[in-house]
């Protein structure tokens, strides 16, 4: 893509729309202007702080509740926010963020995708169809994705046929979607047929009641292949089938045979293709945020339907931001986020109801660290305010278009207002798609998460607030594998050290803050572009010989 700056003065992210300003309203009568002038000015000021997409009609009731929240904005770093607002208003950016985040013409550029190459050689035997593995995966879309790829590797390891995995319906996720509702089954089976046999259903002669059930408690976390061979293979040979119930992160990343590691990459980066319904809705998302229809890059070709018509409009670049600031994560962290006594009581009540084991452990023993110490250790989720400050510091302009992915942000507009005040052009899938277009996904959290996955993966820059998030890890790995697309990942410990010096005093200027943040990001970029370390997730960092090929 051309090196365009991330701004939006000429285009507005909205289906068929252009950016409008309420400052252009002109009353027809001077008397009416004088009478209502103050009201208009006040209205425009408020609108400038709200996200631009709220000007669109048809917002649902949940969105309006967030926007009209009576809670005042929560600002932990008012001094820095004021400096950032002044800098963005004056367009004081000395660096295009894409220059900071782009892949260099060096070591990283020599790695190319090759997990789908035909030189994979997993020995086939006549026993492959005589033993079967069933998997019931728990969690949301991204946890299920990891479980599927691990199950494929285990089936190959044990020389067994894999039955298309099932997804457990829990009270947490509340999504009845199954494999075929999210991924293309025939495509999945076809891509993997040379490596592992996959069938849709268990043979009729095998009764479910006679199948041995294996739970996560029966296997070590990050189990090695030897554990499957010693514990699971004898059961499989005797019973003909085993059922991994609640199968999660139960296969380690190292040491793993080369072919099995490559097979996991092939599953994740090639075999799991979203169904047309999801692809088409995601294509609308990307089309509308870019303000034109294009499927050009490798990531687009992998995730979006082919054959889209292209227009002559220049592409509008956008950043995707995954905010991990839901109430469960905030409450579990035990951190303080500047919301005062009411917030402290609310989070304490949430822990009492949802995390009783944590509460009981805290009652029996003293808390190992104070909220301030937890922040300095990098254990506190980043707030939308902190995300906004990082984006401003690395050079994103006020007009940058930002697609926000993730669940409901804790605190609603009171927490999001600092982000909106710096970057008003913010959109989500709920605002880019009409109610009719979203209707097929209503109450289907995994399918909605798939739309976020695609919008984040195909963005020009992807920014995360929590590197431990499954979505963030999988998206960043997908971007590395299919195109080396840049990912912005703040170091929470490093950022806490920077912001703590400003929360206790007002001595740090904006230029100094920017330099320190850019140094933090540059260091993370250096680490990201390195080869995968031993034990590191192959899904998050595929740059390794098992997953990608080094071009000499």
Short mmCIF file of C-alpha atoms in Angstrom, two decimals:
data_model
loop_
_atom_site.label_atom_id
_atom_site.label_comp_id
_atom_site.label_asym_id
_atom_site.label_seq_id
_atom_site.Cartn_x
_atom_site.Cartn_y
_atom_site.Cartn_z
CA UNK A 1 0.00 0.00 0.00
CA UNK A 2 1.17 3.53 -0.63
CA UNK A 3 2.60 5.28 2.38
CA UNK A 4 -0.42 7.43 3.14
CA UNK A 5 -0.70 9.01 6.54
CA UNK A 6 -3.40 7.85 8.91
CA UNK A 7 -5.80 10.78 8.70
CA UNK A 8 -9.36 11.27 7.62
CA UNK A 9 -9.84 14.85 6.47
CA UNK A 10 -11.15 13.80 3.07
CA UNK A 11 -13.09 10.64 3.79
CA UNK A 12 -15.45 9.52 6.51
CA UNK A 13 -15.72 5.90 7.61
CA UNK A 14 -19.38 5.27 7.04
CA UNK A 15 -21.30 3.33 4.42
CA UNK A 16 -21.67 5.71 1.52
CA UNK A 17 -20.99 8.74 3.70
CA UNK A 18 -18.63 11.64 4.04
CA UNK A 19 -17.37 13.42 7.09
CA UNK A 20 -19.68 16.20 8.18
CA UNK A 21 -19.23 19.01 10.67
CA UNK A 22 -21.95 20.67 12.66
CA UNK A 23 -19.97 23.90 12.35
CA UNK A 24 -21.29 24.23 8.80
CA UNK A 25 -24.89 24.85 9.97
CA UNK A 26 -26.08 28.37 9.04
CA UNK A 27 -29.39 29.76 10.37
CA UNK A 28 -31.50 31.61 7.90
CA UNK A 29 -32.33 34.47 10.26
CA UNK A 30 -29.79 36.53 12.19
CA UNK A 31 -32.14 36.76 15.15
CA UNK A 32 -32.40 33.00 15.32
CA UNK A 33 -28.61 32.79 15.19
CA UNK A 34 -28.20 35.17 18.10
CA UNK A 35 -30.88 33.38 20.10
CA UNK A 36 -29.53 29.89 19.57
CA UNK A 37 -25.83 30.61 19.10
CA UNK A 38 -24.76 29.42 22.50
CA UNK A 39 -26.78 26.21 22.15
CA UNK A 40 -25.20 25.45 18.75
CA UNK A 41 -21.68 26.03 20.06
CA UNK A 42 -22.33 23.80 23.02
CA UNK A 43 -23.84 21.10 20.77
CA UNK A 44 -20.82 21.18 18.44
CA UNK A 45 -18.39 20.93 21.32
CA UNK A 46 -20.16 17.86 22.68
CA UNK A 47 -20.35 16.30 19.21
CA UNK A 48 -16.63 16.82 18.72
CA UNK A 49 -15.97 14.69 21.78
CA UNK A 50 -18.35 11.92 20.75
CA UNK A 51 -17.36 9.27 18.21
CA UNK A 52 -18.15 10.30 14.68
CA UNK A 53 -20.22 7.23 14.00
CA UNK A 54 -22.89 8.41 16.46
CA UNK A 55 -24.06 10.79 13.75
CA UNK A 56 -25.36 7.75 11.91
CA UNK A 57 -29.01 6.94 12.42
CA UNK A 58 -30.25 3.62 13.68
CA UNK A 59 -28.00 3.21 16.71
CA UNK A 60 -29.27 0.53 19.01
CA UNK A 61 -30.33 1.11 22.60
CA UNK A 62 -27.15 -0.31 24.10
CA UNK A 63 -25.02 2.18 22.20
CA UNK A 64 -27.21 5.07 23.29
CA UNK A 65 -27.00 3.97 26.90
CA UNK A 66 -23.20 4.08 26.69
CA UNK A 67 -23.12 7.50 25.07
CA UNK A 68 -25.66 9.02 27.44
CA UNK A 69 -24.03 7.55 30.52
CA UNK A 70 -24.35 10.06 33.39
CA UNK A 71 -20.97 9.00 34.82
CA UNK A 72 -18.31 11.69 34.39
CA UNK A 73 -15.20 10.81 32.36
CA UNK A 74 -12.49 8.97 34.33
CA UNK A 75 -9.04 10.36 33.60
CA UNK A 76 -5.98 8.94 35.30
CA UNK A 77 -3.52 11.11 33.37
CA UNK A 78 -5.26 14.46 32.87
CA UNK A 79 -1.94 16.29 32.39
CA UNK A 80 -0.84 13.98 29.58
CA UNK A 81 -4.27 14.06 27.95
CA UNK A 82 -4.23 17.84 27.85
CA UNK A 83 -0.76 17.79 26.27
CA UNK A 84 -1.87 15.16 23.74
CA UNK A 85 -4.97 17.19 22.79
CA UNK A 86 -2.84 20.28 22.23
CA UNK A 87 -0.31 18.35 20.14
CA UNK A 88 -2.96 16.69 17.97
CA UNK A 89 -4.83 19.96 17.51
CA UNK A 90 -1.61 21.53 16.19
CA UNK A 91 -0.80 18.36 14.20
CA UNK A 92 2.57 18.09 15.93
CA UNK A 93 3.65 14.73 14.56
CA UNK A 94 7.22 14.30 13.41
CA UNK A 95 6.84 10.73 12.28
CA UNK A 96 4.39 8.66 10.26
CA UNK A 97 3.44 5.71 12.51
CA UNK A 98 3.72 3.36 9.54
CA UNK A 99 7.42 4.28 9.31
CA UNK A 100 7.91 3.13 12.90
CA UNK A 101 5.94 -0.09 12.48
CA UNK A 102 6.79 -1.25 8.97
CA UNK A 103 8.78 -4.41 8.37
CA UNK A 104 12.45 -3.70 7.56
CA UNK A 105 14.13 -4.93 4.37
CA UNK A 106 16.22 -7.30 6.38
CA UNK A 107 15.95 -10.51 8.35
CA UNK A 108 12.17 -10.46 8.82
CA UNK A 109 11.47 -9.99 5.11
CA UNK A 110 13.23 -13.25 4.28
CA UNK A 111 10.54 -15.40 5.97
CA UNK A 112 7.71 -16.63 3.75
CA UNK A 113 4.63 -18.80 4.46
CA UNK A 114 5.16 -22.47 3.65
CA UNK A 115 3.14 -24.55 6.14
CA UNK A 116 0.87 -25.53 3.25
CA UNK A 117 3.71 -26.80 1.08
CA UNK A 118 3.42 -30.31 -0.31
CA UNK A 119 6.66 -31.59 1.16
CA UNK A 120 4.95 -32.41 4.48
CA UNK A 121 5.37 -36.16 4.92
CA UNK A 122 3.27 -37.73 7.65
CA UNK A 123 3.23 -41.47 7.26
CA UNK A 124 -0.14 -42.93 6.36
CA UNK A 125 -1.13 -46.39 7.56
CA UNK A 126 -4.10 -48.67 7.18
CA UNK A 127 -4.90 -48.13 10.86
CA UNK A 128 -5.82 -44.48 10.34
CA UNK A 129 -9.51 -45.19 9.89
CA UNK A 130 -9.75 -47.67 12.76
CA UNK A 131 -9.21 -45.26 15.65
CA UNK A 132 -11.15 -42.08 16.29
CA UNK A 133 -10.66 -38.90 18.29
CA UNK A 134 -13.57 -36.74 19.34
CA UNK A 135 -12.99 -33.25 20.72
CA UNK A 136 -15.37 -30.93 22.58
CA UNK A 137 -13.69 -27.52 22.79
CA UNK A 138 -14.66 -24.92 25.36
CA UNK A 139 -14.16 -21.16 25.45
CA UNK A 140 -14.81 -18.61 22.74
CA UNK A 141 -13.81 -18.44 19.09
CA UNK A 142 -10.08 -18.06 19.64
CA UNK A 143 -9.74 -20.68 22.39
CA UNK A 144 -11.67 -23.06 20.14
CA UNK A 145 -9.35 -22.31 17.24
CA UNK A 146 -6.30 -23.28 19.27
CA UNK A 147 -8.05 -26.44 20.49
CA UNK A 148 -8.88 -27.46 16.91
CA UNK A 149 -5.30 -27.13 15.71
CA UNK A 150 -3.97 -28.97 18.76
CA UNK A 151 -6.51 -31.74 18.15
CA UNK A 152 -5.34 -32.08 14.53
CA UNK A 153 -1.76 -32.51 15.73
CA UNK A 154 -2.78 -35.08 18.39
CA UNK A 155 -4.76 -37.07 15.80
CA UNK A 156 -1.71 -37.18 13.54
CA UNK A 157 0.53 -38.10 16.46
CA UNK A 158 -1.70 -41.03 17.48
CA UNK A 159 -2.42 -42.01 13.87
CA UNK A 160 -6.16 -41.60 14.38
CA UNK A 161 -9.10 -40.16 12.48
CA UNK A 162 -10.37 -36.84 13.79
CA UNK A 163 -14.10 -36.25 13.98
CA UNK A 164 -15.02 -32.62 13.20
CA UNK A 165 -14.69 -30.95 16.63
CA UNK A 166 -17.72 -29.92 18.65
CA UNK A 167 -18.02 -26.66 20.61
CA UNK A 168 -19.38 -26.64 24.14
CA UNK A 169 -22.25 -24.28 24.91
CA UNK A 170 -21.52 -22.59 28.23
CA UNK A 171 -23.26 -20.01 30.41
CA UNK A 172 -20.32 -17.70 29.82
CA UNK A 173 -20.20 -17.68 26.01
CA UNK A 174 -23.88 -18.51 25.38
CA UNK A 175 -23.29 -19.34 21.75
CA UNK A 176 -24.71 -22.55 20.23
CA UNK A 177 -22.56 -22.20 17.07
CA UNK A 178 -20.81 -25.35 15.92
CA UNK A 179 -17.83 -25.89 13.63
CA UNK A 180 -19.87 -25.70 10.42
CA UNK A 181 -21.47 -22.43 11.49
CA UNK A 182 -18.07 -20.75 11.64
CA UNK A 183 -15.63 -22.67 9.42
CA UNK A 184 -15.95 -24.36 6.05
CA UNK A 185 -16.02 -28.09 6.86
CA UNK A 186 -15.29 -29.47 3.38
CA UNK A 187 -12.44 -27.03 2.88
CA UNK A 188 -10.98 -27.99 6.28
CA UNK A 189 -11.11 -31.70 5.42
CA UNK A 190 -9.68 -31.17 1.94
CA UNK A 191 -6.69 -29.08 3.07
CA UNK A 192 -5.73 -31.61 5.76
CA UNK A 193 -6.51 -34.86 3.91
CA UNK A 194 -2.86 -35.61 3.12
CA UNK A 195 -1.90 -35.24 6.77
CA UNK A 196 -4.79 -36.50 8.89
CA UNK A 197 -8.09 -38.15 8.09
CA UNK A 198 -11.08 -36.01 9.12
CA UNK A 199 -14.72 -37.14 9.12
CA UNK A 200 -17.95 -35.37 10.01
CA UNK A 201 -19.43 -38.06 12.26
CA UNK A 202 -18.37 -41.05 14.33
CA UNK A 203 -19.11 -44.45 12.68
CA UNK A 204 -22.38 -46.01 13.77
CA UNK A 205 -20.72 -49.12 15.20
CA UNK A 206 -19.03 -47.00 17.89
CA UNK A 207 -21.54 -46.18 20.62
CA UNK A 208 -20.96 -42.87 22.44
CA UNK A 209 -21.56 -44.56 25.82
CA UNK A 210 -18.57 -46.84 25.29
CA UNK A 211 -16.12 -44.07 24.38
CA UNK A 212 -13.53 -43.25 27.04
CA UNK A 213 -13.74 -39.60 28.14
CA UNK A 214 -10.52 -37.68 28.86
CA UNK A 215 -10.72 -34.29 30.56
CA UNK A 216 -8.11 -31.59 31.02
CA UNK A 217 -7.51 -32.89 34.55
CA UNK A 218 -6.25 -36.16 33.04
CA UNK A 219 -3.51 -34.41 31.08
CA UNK A 220 -0.73 -32.08 32.10
CA UNK A 221 -0.98 -28.50 30.94
CA UNK A 222 1.28 -28.04 27.91
CA UNK A 223 1.62 -31.85 27.74
CA UNK A 224 4.42 -33.32 25.65
CA UNK A 225 3.78 -35.89 22.88
CA UNK A 226 5.16 -38.67 25.11
CA UNK A 227 2.28 -38.17 27.55
CA UNK A 228 -0.26 -38.74 24.79
CA UNK A 229 1.56 -41.83 23.60
CA UNK A 230 1.88 -43.30 27.11
CA UNK A 231 -1.56 -42.37 28.48
CA UNK A 232 -3.95 -41.92 25.57
CA UNK A 233 -2.70 -44.32 22.89
CA UNK A 234 -3.30 -47.52 24.95
CA UNK A 235 -6.89 -46.40 25.64
CA UNK A 236 -7.38 -45.58 21.99
CA UNK A 237 -6.09 -48.99 20.93
CA UNK A 238 -8.41 -50.79 23.36
CA UNK A 239 -11.59 -48.73 22.87
CA UNK A 240 -11.24 -47.59 19.29
CA UNK A 241 -12.13 -44.00 20.24
CA UNK A 242 -11.49 -41.38 22.90
CA UNK A 243 -13.33 -38.17 23.66
CA UNK A 244 -11.35 -35.11 24.80
CA UNK A 245 -13.95 -33.20 26.79
CA UNK A 246 -13.27 -29.50 27.30
CA UNK A 247 -10.05 -29.90 25.35
CA UNK A 248 -7.98 -26.78 25.83
CA UNK A 249 -4.33 -25.86 25.98
CA UNK A 250 -3.13 -29.41 26.53
CA UNK A 251 -0.35 -29.74 23.96
CA UNK A 252 2.96 -27.99 24.50
CA UNK A 253 4.84 -26.08 21.83
CA UNK A 254 8.25 -27.63 22.43
CA UNK A 255 9.71 -30.11 22.02
CA UNK A 256 7.38 -31.22 19.21
CA UNK A 257 8.29 -33.19 16.06
CA UNK A 258 8.82 -30.94 13.05
CA UNK A 259 5.91 -32.34 11.03
CA UNK A 260 3.42 -31.98 13.88
CA UNK A 261 4.44 -28.39 14.48
CA UNK A 262 4.08 -27.63 10.78
CA UNK A 263 0.69 -29.34 10.78
CA UNK A 264 -0.54 -27.03 13.54
CA UNK A 265 0.53 -24.07 11.41
CA UNK A 266 -1.17 -25.54 8.35
CA UNK A 267 -4.39 -25.94 10.34
CA UNK A 268 -4.35 -22.43 11.82
CA UNK A 269 -3.13 -20.42 8.86
CA UNK A 270 -4.65 -22.38 5.96
CA UNK A 271 -7.31 -24.97 6.84
CA UNK A 272 -9.58 -22.85 9.05
CA UNK A 273 -11.44 -20.68 6.56
CA UNK A 274 -14.55 -18.81 7.72
CA UNK A 275 -17.90 -19.64 6.13
CA UNK A 276 -19.19 -17.35 3.32
CA UNK A 277 -21.74 -15.67 5.61
CA UNK A 278 -18.94 -14.42 7.88
CA UNK A 279 -16.62 -13.57 4.98
CA UNK A 280 -19.25 -11.51 3.23
CA UNK A 281 -20.20 -9.52 6.34
CA UNK A 282 -16.52 -8.93 7.10
CA UNK A 283 -15.99 -7.81 3.50
CA UNK A 284 -18.66 -5.15 4.03
CA UNK A 285 -16.88 -4.03 7.20
CA UNK A 286 -13.54 -3.66 5.46
CA UNK A 287 -15.10 -2.05 2.38
CA UNK A 288 -16.89 0.57 4.42
CA UNK A 289 -14.02 1.43 6.71
CA UNK A 290 -11.64 1.74 3.75
CA UNK A 291 -14.33 3.58 1.78
CA UNK A 292 -13.69 1.41 -1.23
CA UNK A 293 -13.90 -2.24 -2.23
CA UNK A 294 -10.53 -3.94 -2.52
CA UNK A 295 -9.11 -7.39 -1.98
CA UNK A 296 -5.48 -6.91 -2.82
CA UNK A 297 -3.10 -8.18 -0.16
CA UNK A 298 -2.32 -11.69 0.98
CA UNK A 299 -4.33 -11.21 4.17
CA UNK A 300 -7.36 -10.05 2.18
CA UNK A 301 -7.15 -13.06 -0.12
CA UNK A 302 -6.94 -15.42 2.84
CA UNK A 303 -9.85 -13.94 4.82
CA UNK A 304 -12.22 -12.23 2.38
CA UNK A 305 -14.23 -13.57 -0.57
CA UNK A 306 -12.61 -13.28 -3.97
CA UNK A 307 -13.90 -11.43 -6.98
CA UNK A 308 -14.83 -8.12 -5.32
CA UNK A 309 -15.31 -5.19 -7.67
CA UNK A 310 -12.80 -2.42 -7.18
CA UNK A 311 -13.44 1.27 -7.46
CA UNK A 312 -11.10 4.09 -8.41
CA UNK A 313 -11.12 5.59 -4.91
CA UNK A 314 -7.79 5.68 -3.11
CA UNK A 315 -7.68 3.30 -0.14
CA UNK A 316 -8.39 4.77 3.26
CA UNK A 317 -5.95 3.28 5.75
CA UNK A 318 -7.17 2.31 9.20
CA UNK A 319 -5.94 1.02 12.52
CA UNK A 320 -7.68 -1.79 14.40
CA UNK A 321 -7.57 -1.60 18.20
CA UNK A 322 -8.44 -4.56 20.41
CA UNK A 323 -9.46 -3.23 23.83
CA UNK A 324 -9.30 -5.79 26.64
CA UNK A 325 -10.98 -3.81 29.40
CA UNK A 326 -14.02 -5.93 30.26
CA UNK A 327 -15.31 -6.01 33.84
CA UNK A 328 -14.15 -9.59 34.48
CA UNK A 329 -10.57 -8.79 33.49
CA UNK A 330 -10.59 -5.50 35.40
CA UNK A 331 -12.02 -7.09 38.56
CA UNK A 332 -9.69 -10.09 38.52
CA UNK A 333 -6.60 -7.90 38.13
CA UNK A 334 -7.04 -6.33 41.62
CA UNK A 335 -5.71 -3.07 40.18
CA UNK A 336 -6.93 0.47 40.78
CA UNK A 337 -8.10 2.45 37.75
CA UNK A 338 -8.87 5.82 39.30
CA UNK A 339 -12.63 5.36 39.54
CA UNK A 340 -12.85 6.10 43.24
CA UNK A 341 -14.73 4.35 46.04
CA UNK A 342 -17.79 3.49 43.94
CA UNK A 343 -15.66 1.65 41.40
CA UNK A 344 -13.76 -0.17 44.13
CA UNK A 345 -17.00 -1.43 45.69
CA UNK A 346 -18.44 -2.45 42.32
CA UNK A 347 -15.37 -4.49 41.42
CA UNK A 348 -15.27 -6.06 44.87
CA UNK A 349 -18.91 -7.13 44.53
CA UNK A 350 -18.18 -8.59 41.09
CA UNK A 351 -15.30 -10.64 42.50
CA UNK A 352 -17.51 -11.93 45.30
CA UNK A 353 -20.03 -13.22 42.77
CA UNK A 354 -17.82 -14.43 39.92
CA UNK A 355 -14.42 -15.22 41.47
CA UNK A 356 -15.19 -16.81 44.88
CA UNK A 357 -11.97 -18.84 44.88
CA UNK A 358 -9.91 -15.68 44.39
CA UNK A 359 -11.82 -13.91 47.16
CA UNK A 360 -11.34 -16.81 49.56
CA UNK A 361 -7.62 -16.93 48.78
CA UNK A 362 -7.33 -13.21 49.50
CA UNK A 363 -9.13 -13.66 52.82
CA UNK A 364 -6.74 -16.40 53.92
CA UNK A 365 -3.57 -14.60 52.94
CA UNK A 366 -2.40 -11.06 52.54
CA UNK A 367 -2.54 -9.60 49.05
CA UNK A 368 0.94 -10.13 47.54
CA UNK A 369 1.15 -6.63 46.09
CA UNK A 370 -0.68 -3.33 46.31
CA UNK A 371 -2.61 -1.98 43.31
CA UNK A 372 0.24 0.46 42.64
CA UNK A 373 2.81 -2.35 42.80
CA UNK A 374 0.70 -4.51 40.48
CA UNK A 375 0.70 -1.70 37.93
CA UNK A 376 4.47 -1.33 38.11
CA UNK A 377 4.78 -5.10 37.58
CA UNK A 378 2.80 -4.78 34.35
CA UNK A 379 -0.19 -6.78 35.61
CA UNK A 380 -2.91 -4.18 35.10
CA UNK A 381 -5.03 -4.10 31.93
CA UNK A 382 -4.44 -0.98 29.86
CA UNK A 383 -7.32 1.47 29.93
CA UNK A 384 -8.72 3.09 26.75
CA UNK A 385 -7.09 6.28 28.02
CA UNK A 386 -3.65 4.65 28.09
CA UNK A 387 -4.22 3.17 24.63
CA UNK A 388 -5.11 6.63 23.32
CA UNK A 389 -1.96 8.17 24.78
CA UNK A 390 0.23 5.50 23.18
CA UNK A 391 -1.40 5.98 19.76
CA UNK A 392 -0.95 9.74 19.98
CA UNK A 393 2.66 9.35 21.11
CA UNK A 394 3.71 7.11 18.20
CA UNK A 395 2.35 9.61 15.66
CA UNK A 396 -1.26 8.81 14.78
CA UNK A 397 -3.10 11.98 13.85
CA UNK A 398 -6.41 13.14 15.27
CA UNK A 399 -8.19 12.18 12.05
CA UNK A 400 -6.98 8.57 12.15
CA UNK A 401 -9.70 6.01 11.55
CA UNK A 402 -9.81 3.39 14.27
CA UNK A 403 -11.81 0.16 14.28
CA UNK A 404 -12.39 -0.92 17.88
CA UNK A 405 -12.77 -4.66 18.50
CA UNK A 406 -13.71 -6.44 21.69
CA UNK A 407 -16.52 -6.77 24.16
CA UNK A 408 -18.22 -4.08 26.22
CA UNK A 409 -15.67 -1.77 27.83
CA UNK A 410 -16.01 -1.53 31.60
CA UNK A 411 -17.23 1.93 32.55
CA UNK A 412 -18.74 2.67 29.14
CA UNK A 413 -18.42 6.23 27.91
CA UNK A 414 -16.81 7.39 31.15
CA UNK A 415 -13.81 5.23 30.20
CA UNK A 416 -13.99 5.69 26.43
CA UNK A 417 -14.29 9.49 26.41
CA UNK A 418 -10.51 10.13 26.64
CA UNK A 419 -10.02 7.92 23.57
CA UNK A 420 -12.83 9.66 21.69
CA UNK A 421 -11.51 13.09 22.62
CA UNK A 422 -8.16 12.34 20.94
CA UNK A 423 -9.46 10.22 18.05
CA UNK A 424 -13.11 10.97 17.18
CA UNK A 425 -13.20 8.77 14.05
CA UNK A 426 -13.88 5.49 15.84
CA UNK A 427 -16.07 2.72 14.46
CA UNK A 428 -17.16 -0.80 15.43
CA UNK A 429 -18.95 -3.57 13.57
CA UNK A 430 -22.22 -2.44 15.18
CA UNK A 431 -21.91 0.95 13.47
CA UNK A 432 -20.56 -0.14 10.09
CA UNK A 433 -23.21 -2.81 9.56
CA UNK A 434 -26.93 -2.14 9.50
CA UNK A 435 -29.26 -3.91 11.96
CA UNK A 436 -30.46 -6.13 9.10
CA UNK A 437 -26.89 -7.09 8.22
CA UNK A 438 -26.13 -7.89 11.86
CA UNK A 439 -29.32 -9.87 12.41
CA UNK A 440 -27.84 -13.24 11.25
CA UNK A 441 -25.23 -12.88 14.02
CA UNK A 442 -27.52 -11.82 16.85
CA UNK A 443 -26.60 -13.55 20.16
CA UNK A 444 -23.81 -15.49 18.40
CA UNK A 445 -20.70 -14.21 20.18
CA UNK A 446 -18.25 -16.49 18.36
CA UNK A 447 -19.46 -15.44 14.93
CA UNK A 448 -19.34 -11.77 15.96
CA UNK A 449 -15.80 -12.37 17.21
CA UNK A 450 -14.95 -13.76 13.78
CA UNK A 451 -15.90 -10.40 12.24
CA UNK A 452 -13.56 -8.67 14.69
CA UNK A 453 -10.83 -11.20 13.86
CA UNK A 454 -11.02 -10.39 10.15
CA UNK A 455 -11.26 -6.61 10.62
CA UNK A 456 -8.20 -6.69 12.89
CA UNK A 457 -6.19 -9.08 10.73
CA UNK A 458 -6.69 -7.05 7.54
CA UNK A 459 -6.06 -3.63 9.13
CA UNK A 460 -3.08 -1.56 8.05
CA UNK A 461 -1.91 -1.50 11.67
CA UNK A 462 -3.20 -3.64 14.52
CA UNK A 463 -2.88 -2.42 18.11
CA UNK A 464 -3.55 -4.48 21.22
CA UNK A 465 -3.78 -3.61 24.90
CA UNK A 466 -3.14 -7.11 26.26
CA UNK A 467 -0.60 -9.44 24.63
CA UNK A 468 -2.04 -12.36 26.60
CA UNK A 469 -5.41 -12.13 24.83
CA UNK A 470 -6.11 -15.06 22.53
CA UNK A 471 -7.59 -12.82 19.83
CA UNK A 472 -4.63 -10.46 19.93
CA UNK A 473 -2.13 -13.33 19.85
CA UNK A 474 -3.83 -15.12 16.98
CA UNK A 475 -4.37 -11.96 14.94
CA UNK A 476 -0.77 -10.80 15.35
CA UNK A 477 0.48 -14.28 14.36
CA UNK A 478 -1.85 -14.33 11.36
CA UNK A 479 -0.53 -10.95 10.24
CA UNK A 480 3.07 -12.07 10.65
CA UNK A 481 2.51 -15.28 8.69
CA UNK A 482 0.48 -13.87 5.80
CA UNK A 483 2.19 -10.58 5.22
CA UNK A 484 4.42 -9.20 7.92
CA UNK A 485 1.77 -6.57 8.71
CA UNK A 486 2.73 -4.33 11.67
CA UNK A 487 1.37 -4.88 15.17
CA UNK A 488 1.53 -2.35 17.99
CA UNK A 489 1.94 -4.02 21.37
CA UNK A 490 2.67 -1.71 24.35
CA UNK A 491 4.75 -3.15 27.16
CA UNK A 492 2.53 -2.68 30.23
CA UNK A 493 5.42 -2.71 32.69
CA UNK A 494 7.43 -0.22 30.66
CA UNK A 495 4.41 2.03 30.13
CA UNK A 496 3.65 1.99 33.86
CA UNK A 497 7.18 3.20 34.54
CA UNK A 498 6.67 6.07 32.09
CA UNK A 499 3.24 7.16 33.30
CA UNK A 500 4.07 6.84 36.99
CA UNK A 501 6.56 9.66 36.66
CA UNK A 502 3.81 11.89 35.32
CA UNK A 503 1.05 10.87 37.71
CA UNK A 504 3.15 12.00 40.66
CA UNK A 505 4.32 15.22 39.09
CA UNK A 506 3.66 17.51 36.13
CA UNK A 507 7.25 17.79 34.99
CA UNK A 508 7.33 15.43 32.01
CA UNK A 509 6.59 17.23 28.75
CA UNK A 510 4.85 15.76 25.71
CA UNK A 511 8.02 15.47 23.63
CA UNK A 512 9.76 13.54 26.40
CA UNK A 513 6.76 11.26 26.82
CA UNK A 514 6.64 10.59 23.07
CA UNK A 515 10.31 9.70 22.90
CA UNK A 516 10.02 7.22 25.75
CA UNK A 517 6.91 5.58 24.28
CA UNK A 518 8.51 5.31 20.84
CA UNK A 519 11.55 3.69 22.38
CA UNK A 520 9.25 1.18 24.10
CA UNK A 521 7.46 0.37 20.83
CA UNK A 522 10.71 0.15 18.86
CA UNK A 523 12.06 -2.41 21.31
CA UNK A 524 8.91 -4.49 21.01
CA UNK A 525 9.13 -4.30 17.21
CA UNK A 526 12.66 -5.65 17.40
CA UNK A 527 11.47 -8.58 19.52
CA UNK A 528 8.48 -9.27 17.26
CA UNK A 529 10.69 -9.49 14.18
CA UNK A 530 12.94 -12.10 15.76
CA UNK A 531 12.64 -15.85 15.28
CA UNK A 532 10.29 -17.78 17.59
CA UNK A 533 11.85 -18.68 20.91
CA UNK A 534 11.70 -22.16 22.46
CA UNK A 535 8.32 -22.73 24.08
CA UNK A 536 6.70 -19.68 22.49
CA UNK A 537 3.32 -20.12 20.82
CA UNK A 538 3.60 -21.08 17.16
CA UNK A 539 0.24 -19.38 16.61
CA UNK A 540 1.52 -16.07 17.93
CA UNK A 541 5.03 -16.19 16.48
CA UNK A 542 5.10 -18.37 13.37
CA UNK A 543 8.47 -17.10 12.20
CA UNK A 544 10.29 -20.41 12.60
CA UNK A 545 11.46 -23.21 10.26
CA UNK A 546 8.51 -25.43 11.23
CA UNK A 547 5.98 -22.84 10.07
CA UNK A 548 7.69 -20.51 7.60
CA UNK A 549 10.55 -20.86 5.13
CA UNK A 550 13.70 -18.78 5.03
CA UNK A 551 14.31 -17.34 1.58
CA UNK A 552 18.01 -17.02 0.87
#
